[in-house]
XYZ file of C-alpha atoms in Angstrom:
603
model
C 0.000 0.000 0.000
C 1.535 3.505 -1.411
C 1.576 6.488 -0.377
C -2.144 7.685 -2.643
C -3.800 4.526 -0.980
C -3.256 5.536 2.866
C -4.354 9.025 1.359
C -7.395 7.820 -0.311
C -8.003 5.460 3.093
C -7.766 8.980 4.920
C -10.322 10.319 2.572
C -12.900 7.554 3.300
C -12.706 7.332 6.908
C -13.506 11.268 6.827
C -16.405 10.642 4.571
C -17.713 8.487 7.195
C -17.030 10.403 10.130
C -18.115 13.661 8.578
C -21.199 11.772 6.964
C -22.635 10.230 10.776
C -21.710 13.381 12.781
C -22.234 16.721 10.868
C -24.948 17.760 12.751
C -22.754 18.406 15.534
C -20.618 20.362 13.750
C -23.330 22.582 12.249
C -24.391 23.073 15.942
C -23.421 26.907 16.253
C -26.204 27.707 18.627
C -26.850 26.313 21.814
C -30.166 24.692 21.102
C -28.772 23.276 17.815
C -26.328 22.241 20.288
C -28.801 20.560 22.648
C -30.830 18.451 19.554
C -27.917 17.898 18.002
C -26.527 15.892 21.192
C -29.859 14.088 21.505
C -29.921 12.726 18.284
C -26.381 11.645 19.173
C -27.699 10.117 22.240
C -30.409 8.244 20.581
C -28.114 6.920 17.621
C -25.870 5.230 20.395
C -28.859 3.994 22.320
C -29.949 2.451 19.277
C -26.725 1.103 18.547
C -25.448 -0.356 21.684
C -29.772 -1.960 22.211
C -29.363 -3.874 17.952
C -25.427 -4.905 18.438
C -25.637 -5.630 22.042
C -28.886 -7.764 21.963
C -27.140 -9.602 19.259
C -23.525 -9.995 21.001
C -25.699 -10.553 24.616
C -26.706 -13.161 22.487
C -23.329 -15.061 20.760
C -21.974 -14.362 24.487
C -24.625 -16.932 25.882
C -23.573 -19.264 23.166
C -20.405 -19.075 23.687
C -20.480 -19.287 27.617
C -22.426 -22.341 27.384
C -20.429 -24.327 25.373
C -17.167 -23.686 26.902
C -18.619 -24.286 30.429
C -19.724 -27.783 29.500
C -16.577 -28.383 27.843
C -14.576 -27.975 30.564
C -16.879 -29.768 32.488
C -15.711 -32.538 30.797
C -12.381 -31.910 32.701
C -9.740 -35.340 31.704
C -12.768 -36.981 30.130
C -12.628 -38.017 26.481
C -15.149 -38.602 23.806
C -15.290 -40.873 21.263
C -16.539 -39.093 17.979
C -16.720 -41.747 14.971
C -13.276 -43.124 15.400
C -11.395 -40.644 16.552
C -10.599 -40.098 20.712
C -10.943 -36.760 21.533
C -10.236 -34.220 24.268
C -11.803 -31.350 26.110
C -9.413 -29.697 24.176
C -9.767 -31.184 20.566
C -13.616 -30.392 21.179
C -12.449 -26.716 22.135
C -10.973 -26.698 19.245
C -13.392 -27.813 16.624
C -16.487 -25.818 18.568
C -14.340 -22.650 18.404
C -13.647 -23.180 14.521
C -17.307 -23.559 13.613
C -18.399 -20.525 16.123
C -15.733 -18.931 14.012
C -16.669 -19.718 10.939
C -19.845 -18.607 11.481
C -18.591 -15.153 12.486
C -16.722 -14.879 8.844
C -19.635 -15.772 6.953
C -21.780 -13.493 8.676
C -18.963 -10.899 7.876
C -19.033 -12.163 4.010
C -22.646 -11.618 3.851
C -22.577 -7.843 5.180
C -19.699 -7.632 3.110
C -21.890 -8.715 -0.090
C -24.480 -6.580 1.043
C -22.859 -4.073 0.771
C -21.596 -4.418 -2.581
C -23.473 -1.747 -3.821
C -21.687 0.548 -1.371
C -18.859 0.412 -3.314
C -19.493 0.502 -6.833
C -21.339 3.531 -5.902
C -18.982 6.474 -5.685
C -19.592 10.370 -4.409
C -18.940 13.119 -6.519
C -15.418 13.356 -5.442
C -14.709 9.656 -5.868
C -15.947 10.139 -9.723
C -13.586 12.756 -9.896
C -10.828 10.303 -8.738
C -11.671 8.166 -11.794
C -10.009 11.092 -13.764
C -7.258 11.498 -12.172
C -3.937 9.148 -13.467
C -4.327 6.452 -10.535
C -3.591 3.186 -10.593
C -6.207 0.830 -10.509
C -4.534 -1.110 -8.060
C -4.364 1.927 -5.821
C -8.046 2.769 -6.068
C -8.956 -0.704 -5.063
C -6.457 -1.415 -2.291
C -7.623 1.412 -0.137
C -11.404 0.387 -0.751
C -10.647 -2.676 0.125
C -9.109 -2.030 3.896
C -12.018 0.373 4.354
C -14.615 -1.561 3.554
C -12.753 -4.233 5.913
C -12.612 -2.267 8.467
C -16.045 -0.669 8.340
C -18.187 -3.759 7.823
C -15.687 -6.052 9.983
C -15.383 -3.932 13.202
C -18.174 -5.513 14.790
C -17.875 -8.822 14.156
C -14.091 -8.439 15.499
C -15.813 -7.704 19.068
C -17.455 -10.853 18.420
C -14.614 -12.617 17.738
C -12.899 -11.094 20.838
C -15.959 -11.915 22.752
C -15.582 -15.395 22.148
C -11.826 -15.974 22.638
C -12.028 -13.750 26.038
C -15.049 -15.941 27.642
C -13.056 -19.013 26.769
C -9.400 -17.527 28.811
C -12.122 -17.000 31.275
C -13.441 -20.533 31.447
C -9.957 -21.392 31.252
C -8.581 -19.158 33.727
C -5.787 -18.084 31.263
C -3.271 -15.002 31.862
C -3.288 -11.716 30.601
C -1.230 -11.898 27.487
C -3.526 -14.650 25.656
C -6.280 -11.418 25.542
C -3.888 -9.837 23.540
C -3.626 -12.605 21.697
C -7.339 -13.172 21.326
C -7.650 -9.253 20.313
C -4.947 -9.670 17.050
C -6.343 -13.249 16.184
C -10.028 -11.587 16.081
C -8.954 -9.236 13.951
C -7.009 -11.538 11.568
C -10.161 -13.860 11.561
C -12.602 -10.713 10.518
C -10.333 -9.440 7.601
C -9.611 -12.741 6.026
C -12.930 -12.943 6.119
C -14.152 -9.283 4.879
C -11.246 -10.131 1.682
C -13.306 -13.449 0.887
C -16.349 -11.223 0.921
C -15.016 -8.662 -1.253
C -13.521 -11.538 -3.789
C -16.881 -12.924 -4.194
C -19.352 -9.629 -4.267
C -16.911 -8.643 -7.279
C -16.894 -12.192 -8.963
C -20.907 -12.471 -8.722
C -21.201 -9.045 -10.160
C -18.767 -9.017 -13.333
C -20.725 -12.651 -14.128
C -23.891 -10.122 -15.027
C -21.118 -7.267 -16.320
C -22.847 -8.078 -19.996
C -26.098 -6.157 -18.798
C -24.567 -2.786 -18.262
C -26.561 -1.832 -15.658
C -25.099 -1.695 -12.456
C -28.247 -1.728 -10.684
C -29.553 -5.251 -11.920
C -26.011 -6.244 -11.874
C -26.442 -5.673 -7.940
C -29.722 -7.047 -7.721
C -29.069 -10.309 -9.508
C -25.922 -11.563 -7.373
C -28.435 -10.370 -4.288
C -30.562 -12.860 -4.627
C -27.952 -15.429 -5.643
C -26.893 -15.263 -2.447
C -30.388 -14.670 -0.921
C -30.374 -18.623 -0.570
C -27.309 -18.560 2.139
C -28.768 -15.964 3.554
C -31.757 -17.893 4.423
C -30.004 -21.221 5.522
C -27.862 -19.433 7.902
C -30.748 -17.777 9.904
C -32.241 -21.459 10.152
C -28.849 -22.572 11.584
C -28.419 -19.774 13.820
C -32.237 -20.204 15.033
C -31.750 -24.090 15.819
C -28.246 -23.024 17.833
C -29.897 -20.397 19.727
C -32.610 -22.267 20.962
C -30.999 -24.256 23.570
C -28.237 -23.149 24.492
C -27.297 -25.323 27.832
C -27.732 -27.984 25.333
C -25.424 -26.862 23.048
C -22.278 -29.503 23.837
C -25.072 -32.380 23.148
C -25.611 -30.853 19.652
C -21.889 -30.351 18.757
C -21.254 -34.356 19.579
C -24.114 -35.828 17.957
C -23.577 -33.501 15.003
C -19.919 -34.951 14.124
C -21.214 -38.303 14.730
C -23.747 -38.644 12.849
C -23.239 -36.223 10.074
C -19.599 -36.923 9.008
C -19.967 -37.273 5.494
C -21.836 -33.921 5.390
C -19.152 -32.004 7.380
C -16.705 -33.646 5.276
C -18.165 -31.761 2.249
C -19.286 -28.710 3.701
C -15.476 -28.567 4.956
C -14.057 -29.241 0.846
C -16.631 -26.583 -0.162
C -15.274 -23.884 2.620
C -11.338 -25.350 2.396
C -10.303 -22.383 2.355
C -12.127 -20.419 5.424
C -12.334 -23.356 7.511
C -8.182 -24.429 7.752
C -7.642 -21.183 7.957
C -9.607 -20.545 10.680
C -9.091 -23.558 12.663
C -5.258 -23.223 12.311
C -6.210 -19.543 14.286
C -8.204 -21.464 16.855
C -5.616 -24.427 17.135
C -2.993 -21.285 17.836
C -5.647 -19.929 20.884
C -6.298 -23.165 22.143
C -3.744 -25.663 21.909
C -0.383 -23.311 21.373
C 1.546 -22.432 24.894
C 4.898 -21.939 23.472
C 6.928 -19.329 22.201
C 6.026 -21.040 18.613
C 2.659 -18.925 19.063
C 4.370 -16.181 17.953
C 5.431 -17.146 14.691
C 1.819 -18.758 13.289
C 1.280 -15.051 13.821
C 3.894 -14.622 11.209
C 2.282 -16.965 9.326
C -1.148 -15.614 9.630
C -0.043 -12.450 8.616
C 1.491 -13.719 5.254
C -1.225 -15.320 4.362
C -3.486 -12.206 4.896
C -1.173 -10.520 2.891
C -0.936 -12.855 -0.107
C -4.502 -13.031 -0.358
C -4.687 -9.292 -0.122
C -2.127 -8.588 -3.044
C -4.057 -11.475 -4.816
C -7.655 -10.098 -4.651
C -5.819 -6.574 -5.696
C -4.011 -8.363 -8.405
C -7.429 -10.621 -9.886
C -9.957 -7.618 -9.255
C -8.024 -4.337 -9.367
C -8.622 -3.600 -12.936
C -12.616 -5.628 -12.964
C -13.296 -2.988 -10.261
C -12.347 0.013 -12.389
C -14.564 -1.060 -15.442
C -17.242 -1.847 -13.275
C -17.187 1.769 -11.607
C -17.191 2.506 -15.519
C -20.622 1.053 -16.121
C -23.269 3.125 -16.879
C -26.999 2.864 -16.022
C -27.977 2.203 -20.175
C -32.080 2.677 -20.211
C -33.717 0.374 -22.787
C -36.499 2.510 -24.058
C -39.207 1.360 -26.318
C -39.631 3.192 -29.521
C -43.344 3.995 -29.902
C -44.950 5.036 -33.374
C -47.741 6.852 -32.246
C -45.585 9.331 -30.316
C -48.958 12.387 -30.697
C -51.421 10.024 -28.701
C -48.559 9.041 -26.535
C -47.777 12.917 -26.034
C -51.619 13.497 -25.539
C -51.581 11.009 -22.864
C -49.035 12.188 -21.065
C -50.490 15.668 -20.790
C -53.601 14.234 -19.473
C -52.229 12.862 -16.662
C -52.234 14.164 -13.098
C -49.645 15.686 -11.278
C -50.071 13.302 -8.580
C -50.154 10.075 -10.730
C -46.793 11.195 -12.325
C -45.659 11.966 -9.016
C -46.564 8.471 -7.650
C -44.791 6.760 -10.676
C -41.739 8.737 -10.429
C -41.592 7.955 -6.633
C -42.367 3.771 -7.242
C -39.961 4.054 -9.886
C -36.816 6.035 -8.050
C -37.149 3.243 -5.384
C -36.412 0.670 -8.197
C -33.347 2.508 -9.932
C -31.607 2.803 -7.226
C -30.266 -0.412 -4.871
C -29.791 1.748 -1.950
C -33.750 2.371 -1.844
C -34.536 -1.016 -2.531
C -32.834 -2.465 -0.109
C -33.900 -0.769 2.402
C -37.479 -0.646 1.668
C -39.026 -2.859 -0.498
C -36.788 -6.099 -0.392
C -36.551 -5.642 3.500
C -40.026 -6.281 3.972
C -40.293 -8.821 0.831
C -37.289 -10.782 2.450
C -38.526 -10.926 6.155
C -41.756 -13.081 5.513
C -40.190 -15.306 3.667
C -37.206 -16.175 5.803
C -39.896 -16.523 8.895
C -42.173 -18.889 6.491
C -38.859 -20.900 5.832
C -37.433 -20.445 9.621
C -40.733 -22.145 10.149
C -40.685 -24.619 7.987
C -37.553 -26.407 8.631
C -38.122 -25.926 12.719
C -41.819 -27.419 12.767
C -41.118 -30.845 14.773
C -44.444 -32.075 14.374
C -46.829 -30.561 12.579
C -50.074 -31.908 14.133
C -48.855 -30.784 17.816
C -48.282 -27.073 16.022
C -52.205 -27.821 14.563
C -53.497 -29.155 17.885
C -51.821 -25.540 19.572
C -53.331 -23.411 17.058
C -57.077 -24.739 17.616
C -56.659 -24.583 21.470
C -55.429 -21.485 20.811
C -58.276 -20.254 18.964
C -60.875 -22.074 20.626
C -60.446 -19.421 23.815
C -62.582 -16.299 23.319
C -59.923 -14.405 25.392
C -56.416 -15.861 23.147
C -58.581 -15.466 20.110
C -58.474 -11.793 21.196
C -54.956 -11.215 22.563
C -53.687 -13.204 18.954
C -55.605 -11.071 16.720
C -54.742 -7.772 18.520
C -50.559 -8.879 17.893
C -51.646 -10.123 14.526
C -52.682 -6.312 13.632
C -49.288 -4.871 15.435
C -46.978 -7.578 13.550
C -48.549 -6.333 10.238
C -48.144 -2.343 11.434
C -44.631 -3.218 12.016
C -43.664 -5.090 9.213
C -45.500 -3.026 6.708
C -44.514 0.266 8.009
C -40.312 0.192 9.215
C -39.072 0.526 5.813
C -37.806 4.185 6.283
C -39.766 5.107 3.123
C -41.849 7.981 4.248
C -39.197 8.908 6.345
C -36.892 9.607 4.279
C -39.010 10.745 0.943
C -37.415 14.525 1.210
C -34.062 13.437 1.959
C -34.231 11.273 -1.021
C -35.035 13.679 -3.464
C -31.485 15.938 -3.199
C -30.082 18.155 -5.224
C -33.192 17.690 -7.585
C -35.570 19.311 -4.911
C -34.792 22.790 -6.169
C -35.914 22.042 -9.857
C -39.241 19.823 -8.486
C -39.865 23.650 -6.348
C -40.163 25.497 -9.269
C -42.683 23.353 -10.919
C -45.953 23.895 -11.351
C -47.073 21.361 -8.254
C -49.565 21.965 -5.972
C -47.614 20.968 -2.637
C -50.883 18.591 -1.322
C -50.623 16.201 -4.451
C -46.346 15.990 -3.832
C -47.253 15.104 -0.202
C -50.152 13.019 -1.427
C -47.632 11.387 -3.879
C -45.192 10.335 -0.846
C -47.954 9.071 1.761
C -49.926 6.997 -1.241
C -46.278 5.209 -2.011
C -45.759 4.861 2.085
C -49.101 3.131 1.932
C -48.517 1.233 -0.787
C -45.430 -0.404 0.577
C -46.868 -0.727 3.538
C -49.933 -2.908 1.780
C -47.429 -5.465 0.659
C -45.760 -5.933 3.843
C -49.316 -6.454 5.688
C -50.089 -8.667 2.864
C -47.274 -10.859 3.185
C -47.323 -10.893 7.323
C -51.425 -11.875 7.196
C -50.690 -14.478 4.602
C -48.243 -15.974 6.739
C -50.687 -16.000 10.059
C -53.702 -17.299 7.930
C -51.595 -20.354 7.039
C -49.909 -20.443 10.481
C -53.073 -20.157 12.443
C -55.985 -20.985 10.073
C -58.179 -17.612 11.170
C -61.345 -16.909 9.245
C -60.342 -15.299 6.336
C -63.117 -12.783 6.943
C -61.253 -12.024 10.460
C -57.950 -11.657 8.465
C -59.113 -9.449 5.777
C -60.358 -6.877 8.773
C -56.892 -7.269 10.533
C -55.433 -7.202 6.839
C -57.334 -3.344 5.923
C -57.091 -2.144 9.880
C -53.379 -2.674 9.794
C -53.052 -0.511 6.692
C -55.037 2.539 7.669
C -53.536 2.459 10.973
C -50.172 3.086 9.157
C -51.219 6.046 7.664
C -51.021 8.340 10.782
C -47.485 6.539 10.885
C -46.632 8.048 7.143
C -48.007 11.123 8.074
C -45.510 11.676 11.547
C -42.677 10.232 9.473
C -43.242 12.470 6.746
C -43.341 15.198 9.085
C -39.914 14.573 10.446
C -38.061 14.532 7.127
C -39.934 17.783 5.634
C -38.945 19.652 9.239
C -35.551 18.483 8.489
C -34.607 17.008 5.470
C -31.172 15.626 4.539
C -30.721 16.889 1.131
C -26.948 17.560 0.597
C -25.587 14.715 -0.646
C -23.397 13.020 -2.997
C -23.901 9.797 -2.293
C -27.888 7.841 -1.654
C -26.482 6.184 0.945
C -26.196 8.994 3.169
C -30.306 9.857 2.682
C -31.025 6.204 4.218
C -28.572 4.909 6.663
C -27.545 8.171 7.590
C -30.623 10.185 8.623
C -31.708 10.482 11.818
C -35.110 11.385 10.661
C -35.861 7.717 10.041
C -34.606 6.668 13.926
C -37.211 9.042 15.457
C -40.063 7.064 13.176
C -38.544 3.964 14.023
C -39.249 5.240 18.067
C -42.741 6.369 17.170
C -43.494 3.511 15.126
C -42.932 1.010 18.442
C -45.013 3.787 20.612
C -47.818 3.799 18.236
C -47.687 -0.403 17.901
C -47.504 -0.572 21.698
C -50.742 2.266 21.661
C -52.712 0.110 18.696
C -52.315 -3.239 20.971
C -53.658 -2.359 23.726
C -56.486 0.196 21.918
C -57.040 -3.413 20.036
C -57.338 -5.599 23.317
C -59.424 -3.263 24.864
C -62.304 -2.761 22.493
C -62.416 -6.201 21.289
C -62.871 -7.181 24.831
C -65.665 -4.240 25.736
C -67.440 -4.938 22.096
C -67.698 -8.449 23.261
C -69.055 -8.238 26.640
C -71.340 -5.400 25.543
C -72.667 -7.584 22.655
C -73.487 -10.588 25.385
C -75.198 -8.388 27.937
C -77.486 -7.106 24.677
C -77.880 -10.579 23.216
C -76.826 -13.318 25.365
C -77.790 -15.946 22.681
C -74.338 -14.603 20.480
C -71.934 -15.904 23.687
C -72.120 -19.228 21.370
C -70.677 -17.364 18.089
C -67.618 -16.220 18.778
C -66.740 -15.289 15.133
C -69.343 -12.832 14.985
C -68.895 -11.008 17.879
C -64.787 -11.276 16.869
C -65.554 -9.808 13.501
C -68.258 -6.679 15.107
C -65.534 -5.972 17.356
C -62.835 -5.705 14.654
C -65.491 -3.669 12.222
C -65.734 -0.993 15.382
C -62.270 -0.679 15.513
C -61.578 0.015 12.079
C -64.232 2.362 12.275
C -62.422 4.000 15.238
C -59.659 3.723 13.884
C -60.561 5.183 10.660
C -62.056 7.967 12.353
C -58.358 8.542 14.176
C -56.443 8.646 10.855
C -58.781 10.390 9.448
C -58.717 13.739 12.130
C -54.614 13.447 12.145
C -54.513 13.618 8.434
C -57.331 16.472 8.248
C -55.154 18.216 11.259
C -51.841 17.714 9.583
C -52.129 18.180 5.666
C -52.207 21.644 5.739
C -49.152 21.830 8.083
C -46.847 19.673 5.791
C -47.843 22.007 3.314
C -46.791 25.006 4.943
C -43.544 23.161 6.037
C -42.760 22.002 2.528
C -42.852 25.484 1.035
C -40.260 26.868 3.471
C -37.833 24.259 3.060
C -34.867 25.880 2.598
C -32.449 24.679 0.061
């Protein structure tokens, strides 16, 4: 790495840093001051609550396997026909936890693909400039490691420092955990970045970056899947977890065998690391650090050597528009001039969410994906299928469950249907381009219109999916589902209309690069907060009229006690009537505000 790369790896870092916390440094004043540091506040609140749920989580994993494991004390196992060791079981239970880590990292990395074949305004400008490909690439490549990697090296570190504590091991062998977790995390983050850049030049013949992306997505969409099943079967017993580890090698040898060819590479690699924690006590230790590092750095210069230039001419790509040459261009003119400013409006907003990965990912796929990987997760964990049938009718069969499971039934379809960071963001997303859609001749109720109709409309799919998947799970009327199915939906619209607000009080609309309008707005935290209030508000609003529409119903005709569908399905028509009513006042309250709010937008 030259001199330009470390400059260029200067240049990123600073896009990041100045890209997360420019707020505070536009804080002049002393009440910008005092939002600006609690938005900070809240961004590390969320932070540490979605990493540290998740590392609370490999922590328990870990701690539970070691502790049985040396448990086992001088005790050996016999595993096919091999005797092993507390130690040899260390060993191999350490690799897989590790390998586990490193694919997670290769997936993020992958995911993330589109983050760097996307460049800023300054980065095209780079493209001009006479640098070596090489160059370009190597200093992409350590930031992206570093980036995506950093928290799955405290995972890593997590995991080597709960087995020294097990183990009651000194001091130094922390330090050693710390350099070995990093190792681990950017062998893994170059894999990641070798095989994002491989899928995507297979589809180079499109010329179109953004199906390019799209296509190796859900290539690796499949992976995606069977790891969360894995992950889901290993988390759900964990004091258990030394049973599943033995029986696993014993009885699924052949299997390993293969999956063990197929990931030759990741696998020695890592367990050579993990042989160096576990077993190594010697001075020797130091050199398979040696070793470690030379292997880093051949694959490094290799993945620079391979994909340096097929990283340049995909930056190169263009986004080339296949249009459709129409004869009758008058009547198509004609048409086009009798459309409405808000059905353009709406098209142009659908469509932008399409052109652009960023968007999509973040939106639409989000809520496409998470159905299906619950339908699947459900699938494969389903131990017996009449038991889950039997649960589900004596579920259903109680007047009082029936209640409680419809009222989450309409929150789980809220939620899923409404945290795509769609409204939330619909300012922010426009840009630079804001200025030009200002001077047209738009009335400012059909642009808002525009972005609450495509919140909704979003939204409709996600409450689609999540109803489909409780119909089939549960087997509700399909009369009772269709209620929970429109409820759901116009209860999200007071959510579009408070997410809205936050990005037109402060959009985000200097950018260079679409990333920043998503995962770097804090406009689409706050909805994310008043999205749970609201769902927490719209449960118990639920529970509490289906159970006073119910006993109001007996007391005026005792004979209904006996139908419990129809006094389910009155209940749920007074609630979306309530509810209607609700939406219905916010919107009437609020439209004229956004309005005002949208003209003084400053740009």
């Amino acid at each position: 790495m030259n001199k330009i790369s470390l400059k260029l790896l200067y240049i990123y870092f600073k896009q990041i840093f100045t890209g997360r916390f420019e707020s505070l440094k536009k804080a002049n004043e002393k009440e910008n001051k005092i939002k600006s540091g609690l938005r900070q506040i809240g961004f590390i609140i969320l932070i540490i609550y979605g990493f540290g749920s998740l590392l609370g989580l490999w922590g328990m994993i870990s701690f539970e396997l070691f502790s049985q494991l040396h448990g086992l004390g001088d005790q050996k196992i016999q595993i096919y026909d091999k005797i092993l060791d507390r130690f040899d079981l260390a060993s191999i239970s350490m690799t897989f936890l590790i390998v586990v880590i490193g694919f997670l990292n290769i997936i993020i990395t992958f995911f993330s693909i589109n983050f760097f074949l996307n460049l800023t305004s300054s980065e095209e400008y780079l493209l001009t400039l006479p640098i070596d490909d090489k160059t370009l690439f190597s200093s992409k490549i350590i930031n992206i490691s570093l980036t995506n990697g950093f928290f799955f090296i405290i995972m890593a570190f997590v995991q080597f420092a709960i087995y020294g504590i097990i183990e009651k091991l000194t001091f130094d062998y922390y330090i050693i955990f710390f350099i070995q977790a990093i190792i681990v995390n950017l062998f893994a983050s170059f894999i990641g970045i070798a095989v994002s850049l491989f899928l995507v030049n297979i589809f180079k013949f499109l010329k179109n970056k953004d199906l390019m992306t799209y296509l190796s997505i859900f290539i690796f969409l499949p992976i995606l899947i069977g790891y969360n099943i894995a992950f889901q079967k290993l988390a759900q017993n964990p004091s258990g977890i030394m049973n599943v580890l033995v029986n696993l090698l014993n009885k699924n040898t052949k299997l390993l065998s293969t999956i063990e060819l197929i990931l030759s590479p990741l696998f020695l690699f890592f367990n050579y690391i993990v042989n160096n924690v576990v077993k190594e006590r010697t001075i020797l230790r130091f050199l398979h650090y040696l070793i470690q590092v030379g292997v880093l750095f051949l694959l490094y210069q290799l993945i620079i050597i391979i994909f340096g230039p097929i990283y340049k001419k995909l930056l190169l790509i263009t986004n080339i528009k296949k249009e459709k040459i129409n004869n009758k261009k008058s009547k198509n003119s004609s048409l086009y001039n009798e459309k409405k400013p808000f059905i353009s409006l709406l098209k142009k907003e659908i469509l932008s969410i399409y052109r652009e990965p960023n968007y999509f990912l973040n939106g639409p796929f989000v809520i496409i994906l998470m159905p299906i990987i619950l339908v699947i997760t459900y699938y494969f964990s389903m131990k017996n299928t009449a038991d889950m049938k039997n649960l589900a009718l004596l579920l259903l069969n109680n007047k009082d469950n029936l209640n409680f499971i419809v009222s989450i039934s309409i929150v789980i379809s809220f939620l899923l249907g409404d945290f795509s960071s769609i409204t939330s963001t619909a300012i922010s997303r426009e840009g630079k381009s804001f200025s030009i859609l200002k001077t047209l001749p738009i009335k400012p109720k059909d642009y808002i219109f525009s972005k609450l109709t495509h919140g909704l409309i979003i939204t409709f799919i996600g409450i689609l999916l999540s109803t489909t998947f409780i119909y089939f799970l549960l087997k509700i009327d399909i009369l009772v589902i269709l209620l929970i199915c429109i409820i759901s939906l116009i209860s999200s619209i007071l959510f579009h209309i408070i997410s809205l607000n936050f990005d037109i009080t402060k959009p985000k609309l200097s950018w260079d690069n679409p990333i920043v309008a998503m995962k770097q707005n804090f406009n689409a935290v706050y909805a994310i907060f008043v999205g749970m209030g609201y769902a927490v508000f719209l449960f118990f609003q639920t529970k509490y009229l289906l159970k006073a529409s119910s006993t109001f119903l007996v007391r005026l005709i005792p004979s209904i006690n006996d139908k419990s569908n129809i006094v389910l399905l009155t209940g749920l028509i007074l609630i979306l009537l309530i509810t209607s009513l609700e939406n219905l006042i916010v919107y009437l309250i609020s439209i004229s505000s956004l309005e005002k709010k949208l003209q003084e937008i400053e740009l």
